[in-house]
Rosetta silent file (secondary structure, phi, psi, omega in degrees, C-alpha in Angstrom):
SEQUENCE: MAILDRDDWSENTDVIVLVDTFRRRLTWVPRDLWSPMIGDRINKAFANGGGALLLKALAELGFRAGSVLCLRRAASEAALAGVSVTVPVSEPLDFWYPLSPTGRTEDGRIEVSFRPPRELLSGVRLHQWIGARTMVNGPGTDIQRLRRQQLLLHALIAQGFDFASALKNPDLVRITGPDPLPALSRVRGNWRMQVFDRVDDATIDGKMVLVPKRPKPWWRRTLRRLRQKLRRKQGS
SCORE:     score description
SCORE:     0.000 S_00000001
   1 L     0.000  143.068 -179.415   91.987  113.111   99.031 S_00000001
   2 E  -139.371  147.328  176.789   95.150  111.018   98.836 S_00000001
   3 E  -128.600  129.289 -179.170   98.694  111.341  100.168 S_00000001
   4 E   -77.726  148.092 -178.220  101.610  109.395   98.712 S_00000001
   5 L   -86.014   -5.492  174.251  103.889  107.471  101.067 S_00000001
   6 L  -137.383  166.294 -176.816  107.005  108.541   99.175 S_00000001
   7 L   -90.444   63.141 -179.078  107.968  111.724   97.351 S_00000001
   8 L  -158.483  137.878 -177.282  107.319  110.391   93.860 S_00000001
   9 L   -68.394  -13.277  179.881  104.191  110.276   91.705 S_00000001
  10 L   -93.937    7.325 -178.098  104.792  106.589   90.981 S_00000001
  11 L   -93.094  174.628 -176.803  104.551  105.592   94.658 S_00000001
  12 L   -76.782  155.739  172.836  101.626  104.201   96.669 S_00000001
  13 E   -87.274  113.720 -178.423   98.899  106.249   98.311 S_00000001
  14 E   -79.149  -28.972 -178.661   99.431  105.838  102.044 S_00000001
  15 E  -129.592  129.899  174.639   96.282  107.797  102.946 S_00000001
  16 E  -132.313  118.138 -177.938   92.935  107.812  101.099 S_00000001
  17 E  -128.202  129.305  176.891   90.082  109.852  102.591 S_00000001
  18 E   -94.791  133.831 -178.315   86.631  110.412  101.075 S_00000001
  19 E  -109.733  117.823  179.150   84.967  113.760  101.808 S_00000001
  20 E  -113.239   98.860 -176.643   81.147  113.811  101.918 S_00000001
  21 L   -72.145  -28.643 -178.965   80.003  117.414  102.369 S_00000001
  22 L   -66.447  -45.592 -179.701   76.288  116.514  102.303 S_00000001
  23 L   -91.336   -2.295 -176.558   76.580  114.130  105.269 S_00000001
  24 L    51.117   61.911 -171.956   79.492  116.070  106.787 S_00000001
  25 E  -141.959  140.209  173.272   81.509  112.902  106.929 S_00000001
  26 E  -115.556  132.720 -179.446   85.095  111.784  106.270 S_00000001
  27 E  -124.103  121.634  175.942   85.772  108.136  105.442 S_00000001
  28 E   -85.672  129.748  177.724   89.234  106.584  105.526 S_00000001
  29 L  -102.509  121.913 -179.695   89.734  103.781  102.991 S_00000001
  30 L   -58.028  136.783 -176.968   92.344  101.168  104.059 S_00000001
  31 L   -68.592  -20.768 -178.329   95.317  101.144  101.727 S_00000001
  32 L   -90.172    5.041  179.649   95.346   97.311  101.693 S_00000001
  33 E   -64.112  130.464 -175.596   91.801   97.032  100.332 S_00000001
  34 E   -76.150  133.302  176.803   91.856   94.756   97.279 S_00000001
  35 E  -111.112  107.879  177.595   90.847   96.284   93.954 S_00000001
  36 L   -59.859  -31.388 -177.409   89.703   93.680   91.387 S_00000001
  37 L   -61.368  -44.431 -177.372   89.929   96.338   88.668 S_00000001
  38 L   -98.827   -6.481  179.679   93.666   96.833   89.010 S_00000001
  39 L    66.206   35.793 -178.400   94.424   93.388   90.419 S_00000001
  40 E  -163.159 -178.052  175.726   96.209   94.844   93.392 S_00000001
  41 E   -65.416  153.922 -177.962   95.699   96.840   96.564 S_00000001
  42 H   -62.320  -24.319 -178.296   93.786  100.115   96.193 S_00000001
  43 H   -72.724   -4.334  176.077   96.937  102.049   97.126 S_00000001
  44 H   -92.028  -10.691 -171.869   98.420  101.096   93.735 S_00000001
  45 H   -61.174  -49.167 -177.027   95.651  102.763   91.721 S_00000001
  46 H   -63.828  -41.227  179.640   97.098  106.284   91.568 S_00000001
  47 H   -62.176  -35.171 -176.477  100.575  105.006   90.711 S_00000001
  48 H   -82.844  -30.165 -175.056   99.163  102.881   87.872 S_00000001
  49 H  -152.854   20.482  177.404   96.739  105.367   86.350 S_00000001
  50 H    67.961 -165.618 -177.685   96.617  108.615   88.286 S_00000001
  51 H   -62.164  -31.353 -178.797   93.517  110.117   89.834 S_00000001
  52 H   -63.428  -43.802 -179.987   91.257  108.818   87.063 S_00000001
  53 H   -71.103  -35.192  177.425   92.078  105.181   87.851 S_00000001
  54 H   -62.105  -42.395  178.384   91.784  105.792   91.590 S_00000001
  55 H   -62.510  -42.208 -179.714   88.261  107.167   91.078 S_00000001
  56 H   -66.308  -42.114 -179.435   87.289  104.147   88.962 S_00000001
  57 H   -65.631  -39.327  177.225   88.750  101.676   91.444 S_00000001
  58 H   -65.118  -42.598  179.862   86.924  103.352   94.325 S_00000001
  59 H   -61.795  -38.973  178.984   83.654  103.360   92.362 S_00000001
  60 H   -60.676  -31.305 -179.274   83.998   99.633   91.670 S_00000001
  61 L   -90.137    2.758  175.677   84.180   99.087   95.434 S_00000001
  62 L    96.123   10.461  179.285   81.092  101.232   96.058 S_00000001
  63 L   -98.817  129.506 -179.017   82.721  104.529   97.046 S_00000001
  64 L   -96.883  126.159  176.551   81.383  107.679   95.397 S_00000001
  65 L  -151.957  141.875 -177.122   83.855  110.455   94.620 S_00000001
  66 L  -103.767  -17.302 -178.760   83.891  113.095   91.912 S_00000001
  67 L  -155.167  168.371 -179.234   87.470  114.345   92.082 S_00000001
  68 E  -133.115  133.023  166.887   90.868  113.624   93.609 S_00000001
  69 E  -112.445  116.770 -178.499   93.392  115.858   95.339 S_00000001
  70 E  -117.510  133.060  179.283   96.672  113.973   95.656 S_00000001
  71 E  -113.066  138.413  168.980   99.716  115.224   97.564 S_00000001
  72 L   -75.339  159.152 -175.237  103.249  113.994   97.331 S_00000001
  73 H   -57.074  -37.423 -178.148  104.864  113.188  100.648 S_00000001
  74 H   -59.961  -30.963  179.521  107.019  116.325  100.538 S_00000001
  75 H   -67.130  -45.349  179.697  103.873  118.479  100.582 S_00000001
  76 H   -70.057  -36.609  178.271  102.571  116.943  103.800 S_00000001
  77 H   -64.369  -41.283  179.471  106.029  116.983  105.391 S_00000001
  78 H   -65.059  -38.967 -178.863  106.465  120.671  104.608 S_00000001
  79 H   -66.990  -33.703 -176.758  103.035  121.492  106.036 S_00000001
  80 H   -90.254   -7.725 -179.776  103.771  119.635  109.282 S_00000001
  81 L   -61.622  128.481  179.111  107.284  121.011  109.730 S_00000001
  82 L    82.403   -2.077 -179.045  107.442  122.986  112.963 S_00000001
  83 L   -84.443  139.062  170.996  103.970  121.856  114.078 S_00000001
  84 E  -125.839  131.281 -176.273  103.369  120.640  117.634 S_00000001
  85 E  -147.348  143.884 -179.419  100.037  119.070  118.514 S_00000001
  86 E  -103.014  130.690  179.150   98.679  117.056  121.436 S_00000001
  87 E  -120.168  148.664  176.561   96.638  113.900  120.815 S_00000001
  88 E   -76.216  145.189  177.004   94.773  111.714  123.311 S_00000001
  89 L  -127.329  117.670 -173.949   96.145  108.224  123.991 S_00000001
  90 L   -87.550  -22.665 -178.459   93.699  105.741  125.513 S_00000001
  91 L  -152.908  156.811  178.576   96.096  102.823  126.067 S_00000001
  92 L   -59.946  135.490 -179.753   99.851  102.125  125.915 S_00000001
  93 E  -128.010  129.347  179.209  101.058  101.682  122.338 S_00000001
  94 E  -131.456  125.587 -175.476  104.397  100.163  121.327 S_00000001
  95 E  -128.813  154.712  162.509  105.450   99.811  117.690 S_00000001
  96 E   -89.791  134.440 -175.815  108.382   98.767  115.561 S_00000001
  97 E  -137.116  145.758  178.848  109.208  101.632  113.215 S_00000001
  98 E   -60.428  161.763  179.461  111.813  102.046  110.437 S_00000001
  99 L   -63.932  -23.006  173.867  114.992  103.971  111.161 S_00000001
 100 L  -138.602  156.476 -176.291  113.550  106.756  108.985 S_00000001
 101 L   -57.447  -26.278 -179.041  109.922  107.546  108.030 S_00000001
 102 L  -104.280    9.456  179.532  110.477  106.375  104.444 S_00000001
 103 L   -87.051 -173.126  177.994  112.573  103.323  105.312 S_00000001
 104 L  -119.859  141.565  179.170  111.615   99.682  105.770 S_00000001
 105 H   -63.237  -26.167  178.777  111.551   97.806  109.045 S_00000001
 106 H   -64.107  -25.164 -177.637  113.368   94.955  107.270 S_00000001
 107 H   -94.649    1.761 -179.015  116.386   97.248  106.871 S_00000001
 108 L   140.941  143.990 -175.354  116.460   98.310  110.519 S_00000001
 109 E  -148.319  159.290  173.884  113.965   99.326  113.149 S_00000001
 110 E  -129.468  160.686  176.238  113.477  101.147  116.426 S_00000001
 111 E   -95.306  129.629  176.879  110.814  100.838  119.077 S_00000001
 112 E  -121.355  142.007 -175.370  108.483  103.824  119.443 S_00000001
 113 E  -132.252  149.345  174.278  105.945  104.208  122.236 S_00000001
 114 E  -130.270  135.128 -172.875  102.963  106.408  123.041 S_00000001
 115 L  -125.190  142.761  176.144  101.572  106.595  126.553 S_00000001
 116 L   -63.301  157.432    3.290   98.237  107.711  128.080 S_00000001
 117 L   -91.183  -10.568 -177.215   96.653  110.074  128.659 S_00000001
 118 E  -159.596  160.708  177.070   98.145  112.208  125.875 S_00000001
 119 E  -133.343  138.493  172.836  101.222  112.777  123.749 S_00000001
 120 E   -92.050  118.479 -175.105  102.731  115.980  122.371 S_00000001
 121 E  -107.327  136.787  172.175  103.757  115.245  118.789 S_00000001
 122 E  -160.538  160.451  178.288  106.234  117.153  116.641 S_00000001
 123 L    57.562 -134.666 -176.724  108.893  116.349  114.066 S_00000001
 124 H   -65.434  -25.762  178.948  109.451  112.648  113.470 S_00000001
 125 H   -62.904  -32.840  175.375  107.006  111.762  116.263 S_00000001
 126 H   -60.750  -46.605 -177.409  104.194  113.119  114.088 S_00000001
 127 H   -71.314  -30.818  174.822  105.133  110.766  111.270 S_00000001
 128 H   -66.133  -41.059  178.236  105.519  107.849  113.667 S_00000001
 129 H   -63.653  -41.495 -178.023  101.993  108.481  114.963 S_00000001
 130 H   -69.391  -41.319 -167.110  100.611  108.665  111.427 S_00000001
 131 H  -109.397  -15.943 -176.261  102.424  105.673  109.984 S_00000001
 132 L   -60.996  139.140 -174.785  103.429  103.156  112.667 S_00000001
 133 L  -137.886  -43.362 -176.089  101.688   99.858  112.152 S_00000001
 134 E   -80.315  112.609 -178.206  103.657   96.811  113.360 S_00000001
 135 E   -80.770  148.607 -178.676  103.099   96.430  117.090 S_00000001
 136 L   -62.399  -38.828 -176.742  105.849   95.056  119.315 S_00000001
 137 L  -104.110   22.233  179.956  103.482   92.479  120.855 S_00000001
 138 L   173.355  173.938 -175.751  101.448   91.709  117.732 S_00000001
 139 L   -72.546  -28.333 -174.150  100.999   92.424  114.036 S_00000001
 140 L    71.803  168.088 -179.323   98.827   95.530  114.379 S_00000001
 141 L  -137.580  158.213  176.919   96.350   96.562  111.709 S_00000001
 142 H   -67.385  -29.659 -179.770   95.920   99.307  109.159 S_00000001
 143 H   -62.006  -42.738  178.752   92.540  100.119  110.736 S_00000001
 144 H   -61.915  -40.920  178.756   94.241  101.096  114.009 S_00000001
 145 H   -61.241  -42.327 -179.584   96.643  103.338  112.115 S_00000001
 146 H   -66.199  -35.997  178.188   93.780  105.119  110.373 S_00000001
 147 H   -66.520  -34.179  175.541   92.006  105.761  113.679 S_00000001
 148 H   -66.993  -35.768  176.635   95.175  107.450  114.988 S_00000001
 149 H   -62.747  -36.166  177.545   95.172  109.645  111.890 S_00000001
 150 H   -64.389  -42.768  177.987   91.631  110.713  112.767 S_00000001
 151 H   -60.703  -40.186  178.380   92.707  111.726  116.277 S_00000001
 152 H   -65.275  -43.811  179.637   95.510  113.795  114.769 S_00000001
 153 H   -62.203  -43.155  175.719   93.183  115.492  112.309 S_00000001
 154 H   -54.773  -46.886 -177.282   90.759  116.370  115.116 S_00000001
 155 H   -66.396  -40.004  179.750   93.614  117.915  117.099 S_00000001
 156 H   -65.061  -43.067  178.001   94.964  119.869  114.131 S_00000001
 157 H   -62.062  -42.309 -177.244   91.531  121.314  113.324 S_00000001
 158 H   -62.507  -32.597 -178.521   91.007  122.250  116.975 S_00000001
 159 L   -97.067   10.491  172.826   94.210  124.274  117.104 S_00000001
 160 L    76.194   32.643  179.400   93.539  126.055  113.811 S_00000001
 161 L   -59.466  139.523 -179.673   96.134  124.359  111.629 S_00000001
 162 L   -88.177   93.920 -177.702   96.505  125.929  108.165 S_00000001
 163 H   -68.203  -22.664  179.118   95.831  122.996  105.836 S_00000001
 164 H   -65.540  -16.243  179.267   96.336  125.239  102.795 S_00000001
 165 H   -63.861  -21.498  178.470  100.052  125.206  103.631 S_00000001
 166 H   -74.221  -10.123 -175.137  100.213  121.748  102.023 S_00000001
 167 H  -106.207    7.409 -173.818   99.318  123.326   98.667 S_00000001
 168 L   -61.906  -37.341 -179.467  102.058  125.964   98.510 S_00000001
 169 L  -100.332  105.291 -176.679  104.161  124.063   95.966 S_00000001
 170 H   -63.265  -20.024  179.166  101.979  123.274   92.924 S_00000001
 171 H   -71.523  -13.627 -177.992  104.531  120.717   91.708 S_00000001
 172 H  -104.728   10.396 -176.193  103.617  118.547   94.699 S_00000001
 173 E  -130.575  135.491  173.479   99.849  118.640   94.091 S_00000001
 174 E  -132.564  133.918  179.593   97.705  116.976   91.435 S_00000001
 175 E  -118.721  132.622  176.004   93.975  117.410   90.998 S_00000001
 176 E  -118.680  126.944 -179.898   91.776  115.150   88.895 S_00000001
 177 L    89.316 -167.434  179.819   88.205  116.234   88.108 S_00000001
 178 L   -58.437  151.788 -178.057   86.348  119.298   89.446 S_00000001
 179 L   -58.050  117.604 -178.922   88.183  121.482   91.955 S_00000001
 180 L   -87.627   -5.682 -173.830   87.830  119.736   95.360 S_00000001
 181 H   -61.743  -40.847  177.099   89.222  122.639   97.409 S_00000001
 182 H   -57.742  -39.676  179.182   85.834  124.287   98.144 S_00000001
 183 H   -67.577  -42.928 -179.283   84.584  120.990   99.598 S_00000001
 184 H   -64.418  -33.475 -178.863   87.747  120.460  101.623 S_00000001
 185 L   -68.532  -14.735 -178.922   87.540  123.980  103.050 S_00000001
 186 L   -88.627   -7.988 -178.098   84.168  123.097  104.600 S_00000001
 187 L   -64.719  134.226  179.313   85.550  120.283  106.778 S_00000001
 188 L  -130.142  165.604 -177.540   85.125  121.005  110.491 S_00000001
 189 L   -67.040  -19.692  179.582   86.054  119.274  113.700 S_00000001
 190 L   -90.679    5.097  174.789   82.464  118.239  114.397 S_00000001
 191 L   -69.767  150.355  176.204   82.237  116.221  111.184 S_00000001
 192 E   -72.830  132.586  176.788   81.872  112.482  111.568 S_00000001
 193 E  -118.998  124.957 -175.988   85.135  110.612  110.961 S_00000001
 194 E  -138.192  162.207  175.280   84.952  106.914  110.198 S_00000001
 195 E  -114.185  136.786  172.661   87.016  104.076  108.786 S_00000001
 196 L   -73.341   95.242 -174.882   85.697  101.639  106.209 S_00000001
 197 L  -114.679   13.104  175.446   86.258   98.626  108.449 S_00000001
 198 L   -82.385   66.977 -172.576   83.652   96.185  107.117 S_00000001
 199 E  -133.042  160.300  173.404   86.475   94.056  105.787 S_00000001
 200 E  -123.804  151.564  173.855   87.971   90.598  106.102 S_00000001
 201 E   -73.035  145.955  177.717   91.597   89.481  105.825 S_00000001
 202 E  -153.963  161.875  173.161   92.446   87.584  102.665 S_00000001
 203 E  -121.432  118.116 -178.912   95.409   86.355  100.643 S_00000001
 204 E  -128.955  128.506 -178.185   95.242   87.054   96.901 S_00000001
 205 L    53.055   35.515  178.335   98.119   86.388   94.503 S_00000001
 206 L    78.125    6.413 -178.464  100.294   85.743   97.533 S_00000001
 207 E  -108.599  138.279  175.267   99.531   89.161   99.055 S_00000001
 208 E   -82.848  117.530 -172.906   97.906   89.759  102.430 S_00000001
 209 E  -135.588  178.796  173.945   95.033   92.126  101.674 S_00000001
 210 E  -115.421  142.212  176.797   91.622   93.258  102.875 S_00000001
 211 E  -128.762  145.503  178.377   88.359   92.493  101.074 S_00000001
 212 E   -60.836  140.799  176.238   84.882   93.945  101.754 S_00000001
 213 L   -66.936  141.219  177.665   82.671   91.710  103.848 S_00000001
 214 L   -73.986  133.968  177.735   79.880   90.096  101.904 S_00000001
 215 L   -65.104  144.131  179.418   76.449   91.380  102.912 S_00000001
 216 L   -69.313  145.502  178.132   74.314   88.811  104.658 S_00000001
 217 L   -56.407  150.316 -175.517   71.415   87.374  102.608 S_00000001
 218 H   -58.494  -34.750 -176.965   68.140   89.229  103.064 S_00000001
 219 H   -70.154  -28.346  176.227   66.505   86.227  104.707 S_00000001
 220 H   -70.366  -40.806  177.915   69.183   86.136  107.391 S_00000001
 221 H   -63.127  -41.570  179.523   68.636   89.792  108.203 S_00000001
 222 H   -64.759  -42.384  179.429   64.873   89.194  108.353 S_00000001
 223 H   -63.863  -38.263  178.886   65.300   86.165  110.601 S_00000001
 224 H   -63.844  -41.925  179.356   67.556   88.138  112.929 S_00000001
 225 H   -64.001  -41.851  179.541   64.960   90.911  113.240 S_00000001
 226 H   -63.355  -39.522  178.189   62.191   88.373  113.976 S_00000001
 227 H   -64.921  -39.587  178.734   64.318   86.770  116.687 S_00000001
 228 H   -64.077  -41.927  178.001   64.987   90.174  118.242 S_00000001
 229 H   -63.129  -41.287 -179.563   61.251   90.967  118.281 S_00000001
 230 H   -63.350  -41.431  179.756   60.496   87.592  119.852 S_00000001
 231 H   -65.199  -37.051  178.509   63.069   88.147  122.597 S_00000001
 232 H   -65.513  -40.092  179.017   61.622   91.591  123.344 S_00000001
 233 H   -66.540  -40.684  179.859   58.113   90.133  123.631 S_00000001
 234 H   -66.403  -30.630 -178.383   59.298   87.335  125.905 S_00000001
 235 H   -83.122  -13.870 -178.258   61.059   89.853  128.115 S_00000001
 236 L   -87.223    0.000    0.000   58.014   92.150  128.433 S_00000001
């Protein structure tokens, strides 16, 4: 599933989530993950070639998906209009945020804050929770933003939110491949939610991006296991 960050089919995908019904698992893919296939961040794939290119780019990076449901921003905004939901907040959070949800911080910004132990979100506060990234006291990361999206999804499921409301306007929805709606309808609050965070920062073509971490050589993994066994024996 993907959601565009602007209300136009040529815009970037701000949210990319893989649904695994067999493992009952949702995986968020960072939008800044570098795609060698398209020579850009993964969030450019849909804009450049629709759902078909997004599926190919994900497959190149090792993600298995058979279809894509993509929503324009207006679809998600309409679904969340009038919604109020409470999310847990574990620590104080302070962000710089654009003057409007679709603006740029370079053109003007405000400070938005979330405080423990919980926040009641509605209206623009919902979109600030979903999208805020640049922290007042540091750069912030896309991974942190995705984890906040997971907390919101948990809360929405718990209060019985009607996710089908995002599909009311067919002009704001595009499906590539087999119908994914039956799989999406099976998602429950007890499903595992994770972020693909095995990544490193990198700069490619002058862009700050994320790249998958290289797996350690087999001999290093074997040596680590042998050292762990030795330490256990010495401690017994």
